[in-house]
Amino acid sequence: MELKSESRAFGGTQRVYTHDSTACGGPMTFGLYLPPAAEDGPVPVLWYLSGLTCTHENAMTKAGAQGWAAEAGIALVFPDTSPRGADVADDDAFDLGQGAGFYVNATESPWASRFRMWDYVADELPAALSQFPLDLDRQAITGHSMGGHGALTLAMRHPGRFASVSAFAPIAHPTQSDWGRKQFNAYLGDDEATWAAHDSTLLMRQGGLGVPVLIDQGTDDQFLDKLMPEALAEAMAATRQDGVFRMQKGYDHSYFFVSSFIEDHVTFHAEALFS
């Protein structure tokens, strides 16, 4: 574990680390915000999974979450979205390859050897965080776009791990969307039965979550046809999921949207983590 940078923020510290990843076969980078309360003992954790083209840095510098996390006494973890480097497979398209790991374990060439973001986020990185003053018995998770997809699927497939889950403009039904079918075919192969485990709408229809959910979606999002929020909203209603799905009038897909509602999300998770 190598500390790459450390900055004082809202009485706590925003750090960036690199470490060797077995799951991804090389170095990975993540951001970790420790609030002032971490100086007195372990604090709960809120994961933030980022979207297409993003690194660990986008949400760390644009979402504005640290102030609210400091006030609540919650740590923030910002993983990267894929393995990176000259020796890592990539694609000319922005929505496949580096920066577009989709939080799955790839099984197809040339991706299978390095693109194992599911194992990295679900298992390897949490184990690596055990050296920090974090209470890993109290975790919550959120994400934006591709990261919202990751947050929802990780929470639904790890019942009991997260006290709450939220998402900003998640890719809600990837098995039926251009953002999903292309990537799942490339990473997981053409057997669509294997894709269902990474579709939050399908997982929600199977029974949903035993914890509260908060979804925010902008009405002027330029990617609405790829996100398919109506499918997830209908699945939440059908399963009587404990949650709130909000259509935010006039907002698009950018970090201006995320930063406008990040306080609500941190507060939402704090209520679940400290209840």
mmCIF file of C-alpha atoms in Angstrom:
data_model
loop_
_atom_site.group_PDB
_atom_site.id
_atom_site.type_symbol
_atom_site.label_atom_id
_atom_site.label_comp_id
_atom_site.label_asym_id
_atom_site.label_seq_id
_atom_site.Cartn_x
_atom_site.Cartn_y
_atom_site.Cartn_z
ATOM 1 C CA MET A 1 0.000 0.000 0.000
ATOM 2 C CA GLU A 2 1.606 3.238 -1.138
ATOM 3 C CA LEU A 3 0.318 6.661 -0.117
ATOM 4 C CA LYS A 4 0.341 8.869 -3.224
ATOM 5 C CA SER A 5 -1.161 12.052 -1.797
ATOM 6 C CA GLU A 6 -2.775 13.442 1.338
ATOM 7 C CA SER A 7 -4.750 16.672 1.732
ATOM 8 C CA ARG A 8 -6.506 18.193 4.708
ATOM 9 C CA ALA A 9 -10.257 18.523 4.104
ATOM 10 C CA PHE A 10 -13.031 19.523 6.514
ATOM 11 C CA GLY A 11 -10.914 18.553 9.500
ATOM 12 C CA GLY A 12 -10.183 15.109 8.086
ATOM 13 C CA THR A 13 -7.832 13.824 5.409
ATOM 14 C CA GLN A 14 -8.356 12.984 1.752
ATOM 15 C CA ARG A 15 -5.797 10.399 0.712
ATOM 16 C CA VAL A 16 -4.976 8.501 -2.481
ATOM 17 C CA TYR A 17 -3.334 5.085 -2.388
ATOM 18 C CA THR A 18 -2.036 2.571 -4.908
ATOM 19 C CA HIS A 19 -1.645 -1.122 -4.181
ATOM 20 C CA ASP A 20 -1.017 -4.363 -6.014
ATOM 21 C CA SER A 21 -4.243 -6.143 -6.914
ATOM 22 C CA THR A 22 -4.414 -9.883 -7.359
ATOM 23 C CA ALA A 23 -7.925 -9.647 -8.803
ATOM 24 C CA CYS A 24 -6.897 -7.132 -11.492
ATOM 25 C CA GLY A 25 -3.375 -8.438 -11.994
ATOM 26 C CA GLY A 26 -1.573 -5.175 -11.367
ATOM 27 C CA PRO A 27 -1.607 -1.843 -9.545
ATOM 28 C CA MET A 28 -4.917 -0.224 -8.604
ATOM 29 C CA THR A 29 -5.632 3.229 -7.190
ATOM 30 C CA PHE A 30 -8.328 4.382 -4.782
ATOM 31 C CA GLY A 31 -9.252 7.451 -2.781
ATOM 32 C CA LEU A 32 -10.002 7.313 0.942
ATOM 33 C CA TYR A 33 -11.496 10.163 2.956
ATOM 34 C CA LEU A 34 -11.158 9.816 6.724
ATOM 35 C CA PRO A 35 -13.338 12.240 8.717
ATOM 36 C CA PRO A 36 -12.139 13.887 11.942
ATOM 37 C CA ALA A 37 -13.999 11.215 13.945
ATOM 38 C CA ALA A 38 -11.566 8.583 12.632
ATOM 39 C CA GLU A 39 -8.912 10.021 14.940
ATOM 40 C CA ASP A 40 -10.922 8.663 17.879
ATOM 41 C CA GLY A 41 -11.681 5.201 16.493
ATOM 42 C CA PRO A 42 -13.198 3.231 13.603
ATOM 43 C CA VAL A 43 -15.908 4.978 11.576
ATOM 44 C CA PRO A 44 -18.577 3.636 9.187
ATOM 45 C CA VAL A 45 -17.836 3.458 5.456
ATOM 46 C CA LEU A 46 -19.694 4.823 2.420
ATOM 47 C CA TRP A 47 -18.506 3.439 -0.915
ATOM 48 C CA TYR A 48 -18.812 5.635 -4.013
ATOM 49 C CA LEU A 49 -18.596 3.796 -7.351
ATOM 50 C CA SER A 50 -17.948 6.024 -10.358
ATOM 51 C CA GLY A 51 -19.213 5.897 -13.918
ATOM 52 C CA LEU A 52 -17.906 5.491 -17.453
ATOM 53 C CA THR A 53 -14.588 7.237 -18.265
ATOM 54 C CA CYS A 54 -14.035 8.113 -14.593
ATOM 55 C CA THR A 55 -11.106 7.341 -12.328
ATOM 56 C CA HIS A 56 -11.085 7.416 -8.527
ATOM 57 C CA GLU A 57 -10.556 11.174 -8.805
ATOM 58 C CA ASN A 58 -13.775 12.407 -10.448
ATOM 59 C CA ALA A 59 -16.115 11.962 -7.495
ATOM 60 C CA MET A 60 -13.339 12.728 -5.040
ATOM 61 C CA THR A 61 -12.907 16.221 -6.496
ATOM 62 C CA LYS A 62 -16.337 17.011 -8.012
ATOM 63 C CA ALA A 63 -19.079 15.427 -5.881
ATOM 64 C CA GLY A 64 -18.515 17.556 -2.785
ATOM 65 C CA ALA A 65 -19.138 14.662 -0.416
ATOM 66 C CA GLN A 66 -16.305 15.192 2.060
ATOM 67 C CA GLY A 67 -17.882 18.063 3.992
ATOM 68 C CA TRP A 68 -21.086 16.138 4.601
ATOM 69 C CA ALA A 69 -19.142 12.963 5.427
ATOM 70 C CA ALA A 70 -17.047 14.882 7.954
ATOM 71 C CA GLU A 71 -20.175 16.210 9.609
ATOM 72 C CA ALA A 72 -21.729 12.740 9.739
ATOM 73 C CA GLY A 73 -18.547 10.951 10.859
ATOM 74 C CA ILE A 74 -18.382 8.645 7.828
ATOM 75 C CA ALA A 75 -15.389 7.557 5.736
ATOM 76 C CA LEU A 76 -15.604 7.624 1.934
ATOM 77 C CA VAL A 77 -13.972 5.108 -0.416
ATOM 78 C CA PHE A 78 -13.527 5.997 -4.103
ATOM 79 C CA PRO A 79 -12.322 2.983 -6.141
ATOM 80 C CA ASP A 80 -11.159 3.251 -9.736
ATOM 81 C CA THR A 81 -13.453 1.942 -12.486
ATOM 82 C CA SER A 82 -11.044 -0.505 -14.153
ATOM 83 C CA PRO A 83 -7.439 -1.695 -14.278
ATOM 84 C CA ARG A 84 -5.157 0.630 -16.226
ATOM 85 C CA GLY A 85 -1.812 0.684 -17.984
ATOM 86 C CA ALA A 86 -0.097 0.091 -21.297
ATOM 87 C CA ASP A 87 -0.296 -3.676 -20.765
ATOM 88 C CA VAL A 88 -4.062 -3.632 -20.041
ATOM 89 C CA ALA A 89 -6.543 -4.389 -22.840
ATOM 90 C CA ASP A 90 -8.473 -1.387 -24.112
ATOM 91 C CA ASP A 91 -10.872 -0.291 -26.827
ATOM 92 C CA ASP A 92 -11.200 2.876 -28.900
ATOM 93 C CA ALA A 93 -14.767 3.353 -27.634
ATOM 94 C CA PHE A 94 -15.181 5.272 -24.371
ATOM 95 C CA ASP A 95 -17.695 2.738 -23.020
ATOM 96 C CA LEU A 96 -15.531 -0.390 -23.218
ATOM 97 C CA GLY A 97 -12.142 -1.232 -21.757
ATOM 98 C CA GLN A 98 -10.158 1.061 -19.485
ATOM 99 C CA GLY A 99 -12.496 3.327 -17.520
ATOM 100 C CA ALA A 100 -15.422 1.020 -18.273
ATOM 101 C CA GLY A 101 -15.059 -2.096 -16.130
ATOM 102 C CA PHE A 102 -18.811 -2.313 -15.407
ATOM 103 C CA TYR A 103 -18.099 -3.982 -12.036
ATOM 104 C CA VAL A 104 -18.121 -7.514 -13.467
ATOM 105 C CA ASN A 105 -15.605 -10.356 -13.664
ATOM 106 C CA ALA A 106 -14.820 -10.704 -17.362
ATOM 107 C CA THR A 107 -14.650 -14.235 -18.737
ATOM 108 C CA GLU A 108 -13.835 -13.431 -22.380
ATOM 109 C CA SER A 109 -10.566 -12.588 -24.127
ATOM 110 C CA PRO A 110 -8.819 -10.144 -24.011
ATOM 111 C CA TRP A 111 -10.509 -8.917 -20.844
ATOM 112 C CA ALA A 112 -10.600 -11.967 -18.569
ATOM 113 C CA SER A 113 -7.070 -11.726 -17.156
ATOM 114 C CA ARG A 114 -7.394 -8.205 -15.749
ATOM 115 C CA PHE A 115 -11.010 -7.007 -15.768
ATOM 116 C CA ARG A 116 -12.217 -8.552 -12.508
ATOM 117 C CA MET A 117 -13.743 -5.483 -10.930
ATOM 118 C CA TRP A 118 -16.467 -7.462 -9.124
ATOM 119 C CA ASP A 119 -13.899 -9.414 -7.106
ATOM 120 C CA TYR A 120 -11.838 -6.285 -6.579
ATOM 121 C CA VAL A 121 -14.640 -4.130 -5.170
ATOM 122 C CA ALA A 122 -16.565 -6.892 -3.404
ATOM 123 C CA ASP A 123 -13.648 -8.718 -1.771
ATOM 124 C CA GLU A 124 -10.097 -7.535 -2.358
ATOM 125 C CA LEU A 125 -10.378 -3.816 -1.636
ATOM 126 C CA PRO A 126 -12.513 -4.292 1.517
ATOM 127 C CA ALA A 127 -9.840 -6.686 2.835
ATOM 128 C CA ALA A 128 -7.116 -4.157 2.044
ATOM 129 C CA LEU A 129 -9.009 -1.465 3.970
ATOM 130 C CA SER A 130 -8.807 -3.452 7.216
ATOM 131 C CA GLN A 131 -5.598 -1.599 8.132
ATOM 132 C CA PHE A 132 -7.448 1.724 8.406
ATOM 133 C CA PRO A 133 -9.699 2.986 11.241
ATOM 134 C CA LEU A 134 -12.875 1.799 9.514
ATOM 135 C CA ASP A 135 -15.839 -0.079 10.962
ATOM 136 C CA LEU A 136 -16.432 -2.581 8.162
ATOM 137 C CA ASP A 137 -19.439 -3.970 10.018
ATOM 138 C CA ARG A 138 -21.175 -0.699 9.079
ATOM 139 C CA GLN A 139 -21.057 -0.093 5.333
ATOM 140 C CA ALA A 140 -23.260 1.672 2.807
ATOM 141 C CA ILE A 141 -22.846 2.105 -0.940
ATOM 142 C CA THR A 142 -23.693 4.619 -3.645
ATOM 143 C CA GLY A 143 -22.643 5.354 -7.219
ATOM 144 C CA HIS A 144 -23.258 7.318 -10.390
ATOM 145 C CA SER A 145 -24.311 5.920 -13.780
ATOM 146 C CA MET A 146 -22.218 2.761 -14.337
ATOM 147 C CA GLY A 147 -21.313 3.101 -10.666
ATOM 148 C CA GLY A 148 -24.987 3.244 -9.720
ATOM 149 C CA HIS A 149 -25.417 -0.045 -11.565
ATOM 150 C CA GLY A 150 -22.491 -1.451 -9.594
ATOM 151 C CA ALA A 151 -23.756 -0.184 -6.252
ATOM 152 C CA LEU A 152 -27.232 -1.656 -6.728
ATOM 153 C CA THR A 153 -26.053 -5.053 -7.967
ATOM 154 C CA LEU A 154 -23.387 -5.399 -5.275
ATOM 155 C CA ALA A 155 -25.910 -4.569 -2.561
ATOM 156 C CA MET A 156 -28.523 -6.991 -3.891
ATOM 157 C CA ARG A 157 -26.056 -9.831 -4.265
ATOM 158 C CA HIS A 158 -24.482 -9.284 -0.836
ATOM 159 C CA PRO A 159 -27.516 -9.159 1.459
ATOM 160 C CA GLY A 160 -26.669 -7.976 4.940
ATOM 161 C CA ARG A 161 -23.409 -6.269 3.976
ATOM 162 C CA PHE A 162 -24.745 -2.764 3.349
ATOM 163 C CA ALA A 163 -27.055 -0.815 5.633
ATOM 164 C CA SER A 164 -28.369 1.233 2.692
ATOM 165 C CA VAL A 165 -27.856 1.757 -1.029
ATOM 166 C CA SER A 166 -28.343 4.766 -3.272
ATOM 167 C CA ALA A 167 -27.607 5.758 -6.852
ATOM 168 C CA PHE A 168 -27.435 8.773 -9.127
ATOM 169 C CA ALA A 169 -28.781 8.060 -12.639
ATOM 170 C CA PRO A 170 -27.887 4.353 -12.553
ATOM 171 C CA ILE A 171 -27.691 2.151 -15.638
ATOM 172 C CA ALA A 172 -30.820 0.419 -14.430
ATOM 173 C CA HIS A 173 -31.552 -2.330 -16.967
ATOM 174 C CA PRO A 174 -28.286 -3.145 -18.764
ATOM 175 C CA THR A 175 -29.404 -6.455 -20.255
ATOM 176 C CA GLN A 176 -31.863 -4.460 -22.385
ATOM 177 C CA SER A 177 -29.781 -1.320 -22.973
ATOM 178 C CA ASP A 178 -27.037 -0.218 -25.333
ATOM 179 C CA TRP A 179 -25.069 0.460 -22.162
ATOM 180 C CA GLY A 180 -24.963 -3.135 -21.026
ATOM 181 C CA ARG A 181 -25.596 -5.441 -23.943
ATOM 182 C CA LYS A 182 -22.443 -4.328 -25.730
ATOM 183 C CA GLN A 183 -20.275 -4.589 -22.620
ATOM 184 C CA PHE A 184 -21.790 -7.796 -21.249
ATOM 185 C CA ASN A 185 -21.326 -9.495 -24.605
ATOM 186 C CA ALA A 186 -17.681 -8.388 -24.696
ATOM 187 C CA TYR A 187 -16.867 -9.192 -21.068
ATOM 188 C CA LEU A 188 -19.175 -12.133 -20.304
ATOM 189 C CA GLY A 189 -19.893 -13.719 -23.698
ATOM 190 C CA ASP A 190 -23.099 -14.207 -25.638
ATOM 191 C CA ASP A 191 -24.928 -16.394 -23.078
ATOM 192 C CA GLU A 192 -27.426 -13.826 -21.842
ATOM 193 C CA ALA A 193 -28.367 -16.007 -18.879
ATOM 194 C CA THR A 194 -25.058 -15.004 -17.289
ATOM 195 C CA TRP A 195 -25.879 -11.317 -17.634
ATOM 196 C CA ALA A 196 -28.889 -11.321 -15.302
ATOM 197 C CA ALA A 197 -26.735 -11.314 -12.143
ATOM 198 C CA HIS A 198 -25.570 -7.814 -13.118
ATOM 199 C CA ASP A 199 -28.931 -6.219 -13.894
ATOM 200 C CA SER A 200 -30.451 -4.298 -10.978
ATOM 201 C CA THR A 201 -33.958 -4.333 -12.478
ATOM 202 C CA LEU A 202 -33.931 -8.124 -12.828
ATOM 203 C CA LEU A 203 -32.472 -8.548 -9.345
ATOM 204 C CA MET A 204 -35.085 -6.175 -7.927
ATOM 205 C CA ARG A 205 -37.873 -8.203 -9.539
ATOM 206 C CA GLN A 206 -36.538 -11.297 -7.783
ATOM 207 C CA GLY A 207 -37.129 -9.785 -4.365
ATOM 208 C CA GLY A 208 -35.290 -6.527 -3.988
ATOM 209 C CA LEU A 209 -33.393 -5.450 -0.907
ATOM 210 C CA GLY A 210 -33.951 -5.667 2.801
ATOM 211 C CA VAL A 211 -32.489 -2.183 3.277
ATOM 212 C CA PRO A 212 -33.655 1.290 2.189
ATOM 213 C CA VAL A 213 -32.904 2.586 -1.308
ATOM 214 C CA LEU A 214 -32.615 6.148 -2.660
ATOM 215 C CA ILE A 215 -32.464 6.818 -6.411
ATOM 216 C CA ASP A 216 -32.094 10.249 -8.024
ATOM 217 C CA GLN A 217 -32.525 10.663 -11.768
ATOM 218 C CA GLY A 218 -32.445 13.907 -13.773
ATOM 219 C CA THR A 219 -35.339 14.534 -16.167
ATOM 220 C CA ASP A 220 -32.983 16.192 -18.689
ATOM 221 C CA ASP A 221 -30.409 13.421 -18.590
ATOM 222 C CA GLN A 222 -29.014 13.067 -22.106
ATOM 223 C CA PHE A 223 -28.621 9.292 -21.621
ATOM 224 C CA LEU A 224 -32.128 8.429 -20.398
ATOM 225 C CA ASP A 225 -32.724 5.926 -23.201
ATOM 226 C CA LYS A 226 -29.613 3.989 -22.133
ATOM 227 C CA LEU A 227 -30.295 4.225 -18.393
ATOM 228 C CA MET A 228 -33.921 2.966 -18.499
ATOM 229 C CA PRO A 229 -34.895 4.308 -15.036
ATOM 230 C CA GLU A 230 -38.582 3.469 -15.553
ATOM 231 C CA ALA A 231 -37.764 -0.266 -15.521
ATOM 232 C CA LEU A 232 -36.133 -0.058 -12.091
ATOM 233 C CA ALA A 233 -38.888 2.191 -10.714
ATOM 234 C CA GLU A 234 -41.529 -0.312 -11.832
ATOM 235 C CA ALA A 235 -39.575 -3.191 -10.290
ATOM 236 C CA MET A 236 -39.270 -1.320 -6.995
ATOM 237 C CA ALA A 237 -43.019 -0.707 -6.958
ATOM 238 C CA ALA A 238 -43.803 -4.323 -7.864
ATOM 239 C CA THR A 239 -41.701 -5.705 -5.001
ATOM 240 C CA ARG A 240 -42.789 -2.959 -2.567
ATOM 241 C CA GLN A 241 -39.173 -2.017 -2.039
ATOM 242 C CA ASP A 242 -38.477 0.296 0.901
ATOM 243 C CA GLY A 243 -37.169 3.261 -1.007
ATOM 244 C CA VAL A 244 -37.553 6.550 -2.814
ATOM 245 C CA PHE A 245 -37.156 7.118 -6.563
ATOM 246 C CA ARG A 246 -36.947 10.826 -7.417
ATOM 247 C CA MET A 247 -37.077 12.405 -10.863
ATOM 248 C CA GLN A 248 -35.234 15.703 -10.496
ATOM 249 C CA LYS A 249 -36.639 18.280 -12.922
ATOM 250 C CA GLY A 250 -34.137 19.915 -15.263
ATOM 251 C CA TYR A 251 -31.023 18.013 -14.165
ATOM 252 C CA ASP A 252 -28.689 16.224 -16.582
ATOM 253 C CA HIS A 253 -26.094 13.450 -16.163
ATOM 254 C CA SER A 254 -23.199 15.595 -14.983
ATOM 255 C CA TYR A 255 -21.490 16.101 -11.651
ATOM 256 C CA PHE A 256 -23.481 19.306 -11.264
ATOM 257 C CA PHE A 257 -26.419 16.928 -10.761
ATOM 258 C CA VAL A 258 -24.510 14.674 -8.369
ATOM 259 C CA SER A 259 -23.163 17.539 -6.263
ATOM 260 C CA SER A 260 -26.648 19.093 -6.036
ATOM 261 C CA PHE A 261 -28.006 16.055 -4.174
ATOM 262 C CA ILE A 262 -24.955 14.503 -2.521
ATOM 263 C CA GLU A 263 -25.945 15.970 0.863
ATOM 264 C CA ASP A 264 -29.243 14.089 0.702
ATOM 265 C CA HIS A 265 -27.445 10.844 -0.063
ATOM 266 C CA VAL A 266 -24.830 11.161 2.673
ATOM 267 C CA THR A 267 -27.565 12.043 5.179
ATOM 268 C CA PHE A 268 -29.662 9.101 3.976
ATOM 269 C CA HIS A 269 -26.762 6.704 4.531
ATOM 270 C CA ALA A 270 -25.810 8.238 7.869
ATOM 271 C CA GLU A 271 -29.310 7.590 9.185
ATOM 272 C CA ALA A 272 -29.007 3.916 8.215
ATOM 273 C CA LEU A 273 -25.424 3.498 9.429
ATOM 274 C CA PHE A 274 -26.063 5.017 12.857
ATOM 275 C CA SER A 275 -29.553 3.649 13.460
#
